CSV table of C-alpha atoms in Angstrom, one decimal:
chain,number,residue,atom,x,y,z
A,1,MET,CA,-71.7,-121.8,-61.5
A,2,GLU,CA,-75.3,-121.7,-62.9
A,3,GLY,CA,-77.1,-118.5,-64.0
A,4,ARG,CA,-80.0,-117.1,-62.1
A,5,GLY,CA,-82.3,-119.1,-64.4
A,6,GLY,CA,-80.6,-122.3,-63.2
A,7,GLN,CA,-79.2,-123.1,-66.6
A,8,GLY,CA,-75.9,-122.6,-68.4
A,9,VAL,CA,-75.9,-121.9,-72.1
A,10,GLU,CA,-73.3,-123.8,-74.1
A,11,PRO,CA,-74.4,-124.1,-77.7
A,12,GLU,CA,-72.8,-126.6,-80.1
A,13,GLU,CA,-69.1,-125.6,-80.5
A,14,GLY,CA,-68.9,-125.6,-84.2
A,15,LYS,CA,-72.2,-123.8,-84.8
A,16,MET,CA,-71.2,-121.1,-82.2
A,17,THR,CA,-67.8,-120.5,-83.8
A,18,GLU,CA,-69.3,-120.1,-87.2
A,19,THR,CA,-72.0,-117.7,-85.9
A,20,LEU,CA,-69.7,-115.5,-84.0
A,21,ASN,CA,-66.9,-115.4,-86.6
A,22,SER,CA,-69.0,-114.6,-89.7
A,23,GLY,CA,-69.7,-111.0,-90.9
A,24,ASP,CA,-68.1,-107.7,-90.0
A,25,ILE,CA,-67.5,-106.7,-86.4
A,26,SER,CA,-70.7,-104.6,-86.3
A,27,THR,CA,-72.8,-107.6,-87.4
A,28,ARG,CA,-71.1,-109.9,-84.9
A,29,LEU,CA,-71.7,-107.5,-82.1
A,30,GLN,CA,-75.4,-107.4,-83.0
A,31,ARG,CA,-75.5,-111.2,-83.0
A,32,ILE,CA,-73.8,-111.4,-79.6
A,33,ALA,CA,-76.3,-108.8,-78.2
A,34,LYS,CA,-79.2,-110.9,-79.6
A,35,LEU,CA,-77.7,-114.0,-78.0
A,36,ALA,CA,-77.4,-112.2,-74.6
A,37,ARG,CA,-81.0,-110.9,-74.8
A,38,THR,CA,-82.4,-114.4,-75.8
A,39,HIS,CA,-80.6,-116.0,-72.9
A,40,ARG,CA,-81.0,-113.2,-70.4
A,41,GLY,CA,-80.4,-114.4,-66.8
A,42,LYS,CA,-78.5,-117.5,-68.0
A,43,THR,CA,-74.7,-118.2,-67.9
A,44,LEU,CA,-72.9,-117.9,-71.3
A,45,ARG,CA,-70.1,-120.5,-71.4
A,46,SER,CA,-68.7,-120.3,-75.0
A,47,ILE,CA,-68.2,-116.8,-76.3
A,48,HIS,CA,-64.4,-116.4,-76.8
A,49,HIS,CA,-64.8,-117.6,-80.4
A,50,ALA,CA,-65.9,-114.1,-81.4
A,51,ILE,CA,-62.3,-112.8,-80.8
A,52,ASP,CA,-60.3,-113.5,-83.9
A,53,LEU,CA,-57.7,-111.5,-85.9
A,54,ASP,CA,-60.3,-109.2,-87.4
A,55,TRP,CA,-61.7,-108.5,-83.9
A,56,LEU,CA,-58.2,-107.7,-82.6
A,57,ARG,CA,-57.6,-105.4,-85.5
A,58,GLU,CA,-60.7,-103.5,-84.5
A,59,ALA,CA,-59.6,-103.5,-80.9
A,60,TYR,CA,-56.3,-102.0,-82.0
A,61,ARG,CA,-58.1,-99.3,-84.0
A,62,ARG,CA,-60.0,-98.3,-80.9
A,63,THR,CA,-57.0,-98.3,-78.6
A,64,ARG,CA,-55.4,-94.9,-78.0
A,65,LYS,CA,-52.0,-94.8,-79.7
A,66,ASP,CA,-50.4,-91.8,-77.9
A,67,GLY,CA,-50.9,-92.9,-74.3
A,68,ALA,CA,-48.2,-93.3,-71.7
A,69,VAL,CA,-46.1,-96.4,-71.9
A,70,GLY,CA,-46.3,-99.4,-69.5
A,71,VAL,CA,-43.5,-101.4,-67.8
A,72,ASP,CA,-42.2,-102.6,-71.2
A,73,SER,CA,-41.8,-99.0,-72.5
A,74,GLN,CA,-43.4,-100.1,-75.8
A,75,THR,CA,-45.3,-97.3,-77.6
A,76,GLY,CA,-48.2,-97.6,-80.0
A,77,ALA,CA,-45.9,-96.7,-82.8
A,78,ASP,CA,-43.5,-99.5,-81.8
A,79,TYR,CA,-46.4,-102.0,-81.8
A,80,ALA,CA,-47.6,-100.8,-85.2
A,81,GLN,CA,-44.2,-101.5,-86.9
A,82,ASN,CA,-45.0,-105.3,-87.0
A,83,LEU,CA,-48.8,-105.0,-86.4
A,84,GLU,CA,-50.1,-108.2,-88.1
A,85,ASP,CA,-47.5,-110.5,-86.5
A,86,ASN,CA,-48.0,-108.9,-83.1
A,87,LEU,CA,-51.8,-109.3,-83.3
A,88,GLN,CA,-51.5,-112.9,-84.5
A,89,TRP,CA,-49.1,-113.7,-81.7
A,90,LEU,CA,-51.4,-112.1,-79.2
A,91,LEU,CA,-54.4,-114.1,-80.5
A,92,GLU,CA,-52.5,-117.4,-80.2
A,93,ARG,CA,-51.5,-116.7,-76.7
A,94,PHE,CA,-55.0,-115.6,-75.7
A,95,LYS,CA,-56.6,-118.8,-77.2
A,96,THR,CA,-54.0,-121.2,-75.8
A,97,GLY,CA,-53.7,-119.7,-72.3
A,98,ALA,CA,-50.0,-118.7,-72.9
A,99,TYR,CA,-50.8,-115.0,-72.6
A,100,ARG,CA,-49.3,-113.4,-69.5
A,101,ALA,CA,-50.5,-110.1,-68.2
A,102,SER,CA,-47.9,-107.5,-67.3
A,103,PRO,CA,-48.1,-105.5,-64.1
A,104,VAL,CA,-49.2,-101.9,-64.5
A,105,ARG,CA,-46.8,-99.1,-64.0
A,106,ARG,CA,-47.6,-96.9,-61.0
A,107,THR,CA,-47.5,-93.1,-61.4
A,108,TYR,CA,-49.2,-90.3,-59.6
A,109,ILE,CA,-51.3,-87.2,-60.5
A,110,PRO,CA,-51.7,-84.2,-58.1
A,111,LYS,CA,-54.9,-83.8,-56.0
A,112,ASP,CA,-56.2,-81.0,-53.8
A,113,GLY,CA,-54.4,-80.3,-50.6
A,114,GLY,CA,-51.0,-81.4,-52.0
A,115,LYS,CA,-52.0,-85.0,-52.1
A,116,ARG,CA,-51.4,-87.4,-55.1
A,117,ARG,CA,-53.7,-89.8,-56.8
A,118,PRO,CA,-52.1,-93.1,-57.8
A,119,ILE,CA,-52.9,-94.4,-61.3
A,120,GLY,CA,-51.8,-97.4,-63.3
A,121,ILE,CA,-50.6,-97.6,-66.9
A,122,PRO,CA,-50.9,-101.0,-68.6
A,123,THR,CA,-48.6,-102.1,-71.5
A,124,PHE,CA,-49.9,-101.3,-75.0
A,125,GLU,CA,-50.5,-105.0,-75.8
A,126,ASP,CA,-52.6,-105.3,-72.6
A,127,LYS,CA,-54.6,-102.3,-73.7
A,128,VAL,CA,-55.4,-103.9,-77.0
A,129,LEU,CA,-56.5,-107.2,-75.5
A,130,GLN,CA,-58.5,-105.4,-72.7
A,131,THR,CA,-60.3,-103.4,-75.4
A,132,ALA,CA,-61.1,-106.7,-77.3
A,133,ILE,CA,-62.5,-108.3,-74.1
A,134,ARG,CA,-64.4,-105.1,-73.2
A,135,MET,CA,-66.1,-105.1,-76.7
A,136,LEU,CA,-67.3,-108.6,-76.0
A,137,LEU,CA,-68.4,-108.2,-72.4
A,138,GLU,CA,-69.9,-104.8,-72.9
A,139,THR,CA,-72.2,-106.1,-75.7
A,140,ILE,CA,-73.4,-108.8,-73.3
A,141,TYR,CA,-73.9,-106.8,-70.2
A,142,GLU,CA,-75.6,-103.9,-72.0
A,143,GLN,CA,-78.5,-106.2,-72.4
A,144,ASP,CA,-78.7,-106.6,-68.6
A,145,PHE,CA,-77.8,-103.1,-67.2
A,146,LEU,CA,-80.6,-101.0,-65.9
A,147,ASP,CA,-81.6,-97.5,-66.8
A,148,CYS,CA,-80.4,-96.1,-63.5
A,149,SER,CA,-76.7,-96.5,-64.4
A,150,TYR,CA,-75.0,-94.0,-66.7
A,151,GLY,CA,-71.2,-94.2,-66.3
A,152,PHE,CA,-69.0,-95.6,-69.1
A,153,ARG,CA,-71.9,-96.9,-71.1
A,154,PRO,CA,-72.4,-96.3,-74.8
A,155,GLY,CA,-74.7,-93.4,-75.6
A,156,ARG,CA,-74.9,-92.3,-72.0
A,157,SER,CA,-73.1,-89.4,-70.2
A,158,ALA,CA,-72.8,-87.6,-66.9
A,159,HIS,CA,-75.2,-85.0,-68.2
A,160,ASP,CA,-77.8,-87.7,-68.7
A,161,ALA,CA,-77.3,-88.8,-65.1
A,162,LEU,CA,-77.7,-85.1,-64.0
A,163,GLU,CA,-80.8,-84.8,-66.1
A,164,ALA,CA,-82.3,-87.9,-64.6
A,165,THR,CA,-81.6,-86.6,-61.1
A,166,TRP,CA,-83.2,-83.2,-62.0
A,167,GLN,CA,-86.3,-85.0,-63.4
A,168,GLY,CA,-86.6,-87.1,-60.2
A,169,VAL,CA,-86.4,-84.2,-57.8
A,170,MET,CA,-88.7,-82.0,-59.9
A,171,SER,CA,-91.3,-84.8,-60.3
A,172,MET,CA,-91.4,-85.3,-56.6
A,173,ARG,CA,-91.7,-81.5,-56.0
A,174,GLY,CA,-88.8,-81.7,-53.6
A,175,ALA,CA,-87.2,-84.7,-52.1
A,176,TRP,CA,-84.8,-86.2,-49.5
A,177,VAL,CA,-81.5,-87.1,-51.1
A,178,VAL,CA,-79.1,-89.7,-49.9
A,179,GLU,CA,-75.7,-88.5,-51.2
A,180,VAL,CA,-73.2,-91.5,-51.2
A,181,ASP,CA,-69.4,-91.8,-51.4
A,182,ILE,CA,-67.8,-95.2,-51.6
A,183,GLU,CA,-64.3,-95.2,-50.1
A,184,SER,CA,-61.5,-96.2,-52.6
A,185,PHE,CA,-64.0,-98.1,-54.7
A,186,PHE,CA,-61.8,-99.2,-57.6
A,187,ASP,CA,-59.1,-100.4,-55.2
A,188,SER,CA,-61.5,-102.2,-52.8
A,189,ILE,CA,-63.4,-104.5,-55.1
A,190,ASP,CA,-62.8,-108.0,-53.7
A,191,HIS,CA,-61.7,-110.4,-56.4
A,192,GLY,CA,-63.6,-113.3,-55.0
A,193,HIS,CA,-66.9,-111.4,-54.9
A,194,LEU,CA,-66.2,-110.0,-58.4
A,195,ARG,CA,-65.6,-113.5,-59.8
A,196,GLY,CA,-68.8,-114.7,-58.2
A,197,VAL,CA,-70.7,-111.9,-59.9
A,198,LEU,CA,-69.1,-112.7,-63.3
A,199,ASP,CA,-69.9,-116.4,-62.9
A,200,GLN,CA,-73.6,-115.6,-62.9
A,201,ARG,CA,-73.5,-114.3,-66.5
A,202,VAL,CA,-70.1,-115.2,-68.2
A,203,ASN,CA,-68.3,-118.4,-67.4
A,204,ASP,CA,-66.3,-118.9,-70.6
A,205,GLY,CA,-63.0,-120.4,-69.5
A,206,VAL,CA,-60.8,-118.6,-72.0
A,207,VAL,CA,-62.3,-115.1,-71.2
A,208,ARG,CA,-62.3,-115.7,-67.4
A,209,ARG,CA,-58.7,-116.9,-67.4
A,210,VAL,CA,-57.4,-113.7,-69.0
A,211,LEU,CA,-59.6,-111.6,-66.6
A,212,HIS,CA,-58.1,-113.4,-63.7
A,213,LYS,CA,-54.6,-112.7,-65.0
A,214,TRP,CA,-55.3,-109.0,-65.2
A,215,LEU,CA,-56.7,-109.0,-61.6
A,216,LYS,CA,-53.5,-110.7,-60.3
A,217,ALA,CA,-51.0,-108.8,-62.5
A,218,GLY,CA,-50.1,-106.4,-59.7
A,219,VAL,CA,-48.5,-103.0,-59.7
A,220,MET,CA,-44.9,-102.1,-60.4
A,221,GLU,CA,-43.5,-99.1,-58.5
A,222,GLY,CA,-39.9,-98.3,-57.9
A,223,GLY,CA,-38.8,-101.7,-59.2
A,224,GLN,CA,-41.0,-103.4,-56.6
A,225,LEU,CA,-44.0,-105.6,-57.7
A,226,ARG,CA,-47.0,-105.6,-55.4
A,227,ARG,CA,-50.1,-107.8,-55.8
A,228,SER,CA,-53.4,-107.6,-54.0
A,229,ASP,CA,-56.6,-109.6,-53.6
A,230,SER,CA,-58.8,-106.5,-54.3
A,231,GLY,CA,-59.1,-103.8,-56.9
A,232,THR,CA,-59.6,-103.8,-60.7
A,233,PRO,CA,-56.8,-103.3,-63.2
A,234,GLN,CA,-55.6,-99.8,-62.6
A,235,GLY,CA,-55.8,-97.6,-65.7
A,236,GLY,CA,-57.1,-100.5,-67.8
A,237,VAL,CA,-59.9,-100.0,-70.2
A,238,ILE,CA,-61.6,-103.1,-68.8
A,239,SER,CA,-61.7,-101.6,-65.3
A,240,PRO,CA,-64.8,-99.3,-65.7
A,241,LEU,CA,-66.8,-102.2,-67.2
A,242,LEU,CA,-65.9,-104.6,-64.4
A,243,ALA,CA,-66.9,-101.9,-61.9
A,244,ASN,CA,-70.3,-101.5,-63.7
A,245,VAL,CA,-70.8,-105.3,-63.6
A,246,PHE,CA,-70.0,-105.4,-59.9
A,247,LEU,CA,-72.3,-102.5,-58.9
A,248,HIS,CA,-75.1,-103.8,-61.2
A,249,GLU,CA,-75.3,-106.7,-58.9
A,250,VAL,CA,-74.4,-105.1,-55.6
A,251,LEU,CA,-76.5,-102.0,-56.0
A,252,ASP,CA,-78.7,-101.6,-59.0
A,253,LEU,CA,-80.6,-104.9,-59.1
A,254,TRP,CA,-80.8,-105.0,-55.3
A,255,PHE,CA,-82.3,-101.5,-55.1
A,256,VAL,CA,-84.9,-102.2,-57.8
A,257,ARG,CA,-85.9,-105.7,-56.7
A,258,GLU,CA,-85.6,-105.5,-52.9
A,259,VAL,CA,-85.5,-101.9,-51.8
A,260,GLN,CA,-88.0,-100.0,-53.9
A,261,PRO,CA,-90.9,-102.4,-53.4
A,262,ARG,CA,-90.6,-101.9,-49.6
A,263,LEU,CA,-90.7,-98.1,-49.6
A,264,GLY,CA,-93.8,-96.1,-48.9
A,265,GLY,CA,-93.2,-93.4,-51.6
A,266,ARG,CA,-91.4,-92.9,-54.8
A,267,ALA,CA,-87.6,-93.4,-54.9
A,268,LYS,CA,-85.1,-93.1,-57.7
A,269,LEU,CA,-81.5,-94.4,-57.9
A,270,VAL,CA,-79.1,-92.5,-60.3
A,271,ARG,CA,-75.6,-94.0,-60.6
A,272,TYR,CA,-72.6,-92.9,-62.7
A,273,ALA,CA,-69.8,-95.5,-62.1
A,274,ASP,CA,-69.2,-95.4,-58.4
A,275,ASP,CA,-70.9,-92.0,-57.8
A,276,PHE,CA,-74.6,-92.3,-57.0
A,277,VAL,CA,-77.5,-90.6,-55.3
A,278,VAL,CA,-80.9,-91.9,-54.1
A,279,VAL,CA,-83.8,-89.5,-54.4
A,280,CYS,CA,-86.7,-90.3,-52.1
A,281,GLU,CA,-90.1,-88.7,-51.8
A,282,LEU,CA,-90.5,-89.4,-48.1
A,283,GLU,CA,-88.0,-88.8,-45.3
A,284,ARG,CA,-88.6,-92.1,-43.6
A,285,ASP,CA,-87.8,-93.9,-46.8
A,286,ALA,CA,-84.5,-92.0,-47.2
A,287,ARG,CA,-83.5,-92.8,-43.7
A,288,ARG,CA,-84.2,-96.5,-44.2
A,289,VAL,CA,-82.1,-96.5,-47.4
A,290,LEU,CA,-79.3,-94.6,-45.6
A,291,ASP,CA,-79.4,-97.2,-42.8
A,292,VAL,CA,-79.3,-100.3,-45.0
A,293,LEU,CA,-76.7,-99.1,-47.6
A,294,PRO,CA,-73.6,-99.6,-45.3
A,295,LYS,CA,-74.8,-103.1,-44.5
A,296,ARG,CA,-75.3,-104.0,-48.1
A,297,PHE,CA,-71.9,-102.8,-49.2
A,298,GLY,CA,-70.2,-104.3,-46.2
A,299,ARG,CA,-71.3,-107.8,-47.4
A,300,TYR,CA,-69.2,-107.2,-50.5
A,301,GLY,CA,-66.1,-105.8,-48.7
A,302,LEU,CA,-66.9,-102.1,-49.5
A,303,ARG,CA,-67.2,-99.2,-47.1
A,304,LEU,CA,-69.1,-95.9,-47.4
A,305,HIS,CA,-67.3,-92.8,-46.4
A,306,PRO,CA,-68.8,-91.7,-43.1
A,307,ALA,CA,-68.3,-88.0,-43.6
A,308,LYS,CA,-69.2,-87.8,-47.3
A,309,THR,CA,-72.3,-90.0,-47.1
A,310,ARG,CA,-75.2,-88.0,-45.8
A,311,LEU,CA,-78.9,-87.3,-45.9
A,312,VAL,CA,-79.9,-84.0,-47.5
A,313,ARG,CA,-83.3,-82.3,-46.9
A,314,PHE,CA,-83.8,-81.0,-50.4
A,315,GLU,CA,-87.2,-79.5,-50.0
A,316,ARG,CA,-88.9,-77.3,-52.5
A,317,PRO,CA,-89.1,-73.6,-51.5
A,318,THR,CA,-92.6,-72.4,-50.7
A,319,GLY,CA,-92.4,-69.2,-52.7
A,320,ARG,CA,-90.6,-65.8,-53.1
A,321,GLY,CA,-91.0,-65.1,-49.4
A,322,HIS,CA,-89.3,-68.3,-48.4
A,323,ARG,CA,-86.3,-67.2,-46.3
A,324,GLU,CA,-84.9,-70.5,-44.9
A,325,ARG,CA,-81.8,-71.5,-46.7
A,326,ALA,CA,-82.4,-74.8,-48.4
A,327,GLU,CA,-79.8,-77.6,-48.3
A,328,THR,CA,-77.8,-78.5,-51.5
A,329,PHE,CA,-76.0,-81.6,-52.6
A,330,ASP,CA,-73.1,-82.3,-55.0
A,331,PHE,CA,-73.2,-84.8,-57.9
A,332,LEU,CA,-70.7,-85.3,-60.7
A,333,GLY,CA,-69.0,-81.9,-60.2
A,334,PHE,CA,-72.2,-79.8,-59.9
A,335,THR,CA,-74.0,-78.4,-56.9
A,336,LEU,CA,-77.8,-78.9,-57.2
A,337,HIS,CA,-79.8,-76.2,-55.5
A,338,TRP,CA,-83.2,-74.7,-55.5
A,339,GLY,CA,-83.8,-71.4,-57.3
A,340,MET,CA,-86.6,-69.4,-59.0
A,341,SER,CA,-87.4,-69.5,-62.6
A,342,ARG,CA,-88.0,-66.3,-64.6
A,343,ARG,CA,-91.7,-66.9,-64.1
A,344,GLY,CA,-91.3,-67.1,-60.4
A,345,PHE,CA,-91.6,-70.9,-59.9
A,346,PRO,CA,-89.3,-73.0,-57.8
A,347,VAL,CA,-86.9,-75.0,-60.0
A,348,VAL,CA,-83.8,-77.1,-59.4
A,349,LYS,CA,-80.6,-75.4,-60.8
A,350,ARG,CA,-77.1,-76.6,-61.3
A,351,LYS,CA,-73.8,-74.7,-60.8
A,352,THR,CA,-70.2,-75.8,-60.7
A,353,ALA,CA,-69.3,-77.2,-57.3
A,354,ALA,CA,-67.1,-74.8,-55.4
A,355,SER,CA,-64.3,-77.3,-55.0
A,356,ARG,CA,-64.3,-78.2,-58.7
A,357,LEU,CA,-64.2,-74.5,-59.7
A,358,ARG,CA,-61.3,-73.8,-57.3
A,359,LYS,CA,-59.5,-76.7,-58.7
A,360,ALA,CA,-60.0,-75.7,-62.3
A,361,ILE,CA,-58.9,-72.1,-61.5
A,362,ARG,CA,-55.7,-73.4,-59.8
A,363,ARG,CA,-54.9,-75.6,-62.8
A,364,ILE,CA,-55.2,-72.5,-65.1
A,365,TRP,CA,-52.9,-70.4,-62.9
A,366,LEU,CA,-50.3,-73.2,-62.7
A,367,TRP,CA,-50.4,-73.7,-66.5
A,368,CYS,CA,-49.9,-69.9,-67.1
A,369,ARG,CA,-47.0,-69.8,-64.7
A,370,ARG,CA,-45.2,-72.8,-66.3
A,371,HIS,CA,-45.8,-71.6,-69.9
A,372,ARG,CA,-45.4,-67.8,-69.6
A,373,HIS,CA,-42.4,-67.8,-71.8
A,374,VAL,CA,-44.1,-69.7,-74.6
A,375,PRO,CA,-45.0,-67.6,-77.7
A,376,LEU,CA,-48.3,-65.8,-77.3
A,377,GLY,CA,-50.0,-67.6,-80.2
A,378,MET,CA,-49.3,-71.0,-78.8
A,379,GLN,CA,-50.5,-69.9,-75.3
A,380,GLN,CA,-53.7,-68.6,-76.8
A,381,VAL,CA,-54.4,-71.8,-78.6
A,382,ALA,CA,-53.8,-74.0,-75.5
A,383,LEU,CA,-55.8,-71.7,-73.2
A,384,SER,CA,-58.7,-71.6,-75.6
A,385,ALA,CA,-58.7,-75.4,-75.7
A,386,LYS,CA,-58.8,-75.5,-71.9
A,387,LEU,CA,-61.7,-73.1,-71.7
A,388,ARG,CA,-63.7,-74.9,-74.4
A,389,GLY,CA,-63.1,-78.1,-72.5
A,390,HIS,CA,-64.4,-76.6,-69.3
A,391,TYR,CA,-67.5,-75.2,-71.1
A,392,SER,CA,-68.2,-78.5,-72.8
A,393,TYR,CA,-68.8,-80.1,-69.4
A,394,PHE,CA,-69.9,-77.2,-67.0
A,395,GLY,CA,-71.8,-75.2,-69.7
A,396,VAL,CA,-75.3,-76.0,-68.6
A,397,THR,CA,-78.3,-73.7,-68.4
A,398,GLY,CA,-78.3,-71.7,-65.2
A,399,ASN,CA,-74.5,-71.9,-64.6
A,400,GLY,CA,-73.7,-68.6,-66.3
A,401,SER,CA,-72.1,-67.0,-63.1
A,402,ALA,CA,-69.6,-69.8,-62.6
A,403,LEU,CA,-68.7,-69.9,-66.3
A,404,LYS,CA,-68.1,-66.1,-66.2
A,405,ARG,CA,-66.0,-66.5,-63.1
A,406,PHE,CA,-63.8,-69.2,-64.7
A,407,HIS,CA,-63.4,-67.0,-67.9
A,408,TYR,CA,-62.4,-64.0,-65.8
A,409,GLU,CA,-59.9,-65.9,-63.7
A,410,ALA,CA,-58.3,-67.4,-66.8
A,411,GLN,CA,-57.8,-64.0,-68.2
A,412,ARG,CA,-56.5,-62.7,-64.9
A,413,ALA,CA,-54.1,-65.6,-64.6
A,414,TRP,CA,-52.8,-65.0,-68.1
A,415,ARG,CA,-52.3,-61.3,-67.6
A,416,VAL,CA,-50.5,-61.8,-64.3
A,417,TRP,CA,-48.0,-64.3,-65.6
A,418,LEU,CA,-47.4,-62.4,-68.9
A,419,ASP,CA,-46.6,-59.4,-66.7
A,420,ARG,CA,-44.1,-61.5,-64.7
A,421,ARG,CA,-42.2,-62.9,-67.7
A,422,GLY,CA,-40.1,-59.7,-67.9
A,423,GLY,CA,-39.7,-56.9,-70.4
A,424,ARG,CA,-39.7,-53.1,-70.3
A,425,LYS,CA,-43.5,-52.6,-70.4
A,426,ARG,CA,-45.8,-53.9,-67.7
A,427,MET,CA,-48.8,-55.9,-68.7
A,428,SER,CA,-51.5,-53.5,-67.4
A,429,TRP,CA,-55.2,-54.4,-67.9
A,430,GLU,CA,-55.4,-51.7,-70.6
A,431,ARG,CA,-52.5,-53.3,-72.5
A,432,PHE,CA,-53.9,-56.8,-71.9
A,433,HIS,CA,-57.3,-55.9,-73.3
A,434,ALA,CA,-55.5,-54.6,-76.4
A,435,LEU,CA,-53.7,-57.9,-76.7
A,436,LEU,CA,-57.0,-59.8,-76.4
A,437,GLU,CA,-58.1,-58.2,-79.6
A,438,HIS,CA,-55.6,-60.3,-81.4
A,439,TYR,CA,-55.3,-63.2,-79.0
A,440,SER,CA,-58.9,-63.6,-77.8
A,441,LEU,CA,-60.1,-66.4,-75.4
A,442,PRO,CA,-63.5,-68.0,-76.1
A,443,PRO,CA,-66.3,-66.5,-74.1
A,444,PRO,CA,-68.5,-68.5,-71.7
A,445,ARG,CA,-71.2,-70.5,-73.5
A,446,VAL,CA,-74.0,-72.9,-72.6
A,447,VAL,CA,-73.5,-76.2,-74.4
A,448,HIS,CA,-76.1,-78.3,-72.6
A,449,SER,CA,-79.4,-76.4,-72.7
A,450,ILE,CA,-82.6,-77.5,-71.0
A,451,TYR,CA,-84.5,-75.8,-73.8
A,452,GLY,CA,-83.2,-78.4,-76.4
A,453,ARG,CA,-80.0,-79.4,-78.1
A,454,SER,CA,-80.9,-77.0,-81.0
A,455,ALA,CA,-81.1,-74.0,-78.7
A,456,LYS,CA,-78.7,-71.2,-79.5
A,457,PRO,CA,-75.9,-71.3,-76.9
A,458,ARG,CA,-76.1,-68.2,-74.7
A,459,LEU,CA,-75.9,-67.2,-71.1
């Protein structure tokens, strides 16, 4: 299939092999990026030569070694015992087409309401090769991806997406926000549509063959193998990249090229993986976007959640005397709402979404109950790590109340379950505060300050 420019790019085989296999990995990645930029909009047909033994060694280095095992029960340590031979054998099978993808092992993690979320665990060898392919494709597609996408991209984060949303609403001095939820996105990506999207940019036979094998590998659960014509490799490191490639075509390019030029006012798309919002200056534009989105996604076999996709009237308050309660919307675990700055000006603020805060608190209570008989020092270390992890994501300017609430609930849960582990003395609050002098928990702190990265963390 030809690229958008109507041409495929297939340089001389020997020259391409020499170019992509010379220099260290960093140098090669730079050359591939340059190639992709030079031939932007065209199909690349001969890129698998970049993957050699050195490339696989780097992929192995980037692969997590202590993850859960796949259907073959092989650990990272097992694979490392004969590393060079294993990588060489993997490279030969990849190049010749003899490589066979293993099905992912299905397991579950708990969700709210007693439900469970299914996840897949690939074999360690599949993780290594997926990392190698991701390194190659990511370098190419990073030259194409637009500024509106932030998820699973180098140098970009959820906080960057939140900042872009904040900037969009503030620059419009209030807006109409289309809050979108795609139902079971990663499980619903149609393989035929995905292959069609990939064909527009990368049509290397060796690379596409292994991608096809991962898509068709299936899921192993209870000894039963199930395959599907939709969904990306569950739990695989290649899955987020394939999702970004798919939504780049389905949503990002379409919005920038076809939707924005037809709107009467300013509009901004901010996407993090499959989570996205559209910020519109005018109500009529927002309603047009909300009306056309289900049709666009339906063309690619995707469905928007009817209850979770909605239009939010996110208007700027008129002043201190403004009594009408403004609407809010959730994005990436935060609730965005209007408030007043210390100088009395309307400003968009962020706080931990209520559902996310309840979930985090429940996890702390459950951990304290299950580990109440563990030595105090070990409990303090583990709880401190959990609190710091929470602050590292939710520690944003203006979220002090929610951070303090989480800190208090963590202390309360710890005291309650220490009290219930038995002993002559009850763990009163007085006794617990004395214990905290020796086994303190980290206090709430702002990690992401709107006043600059160098600002001193404080509430």
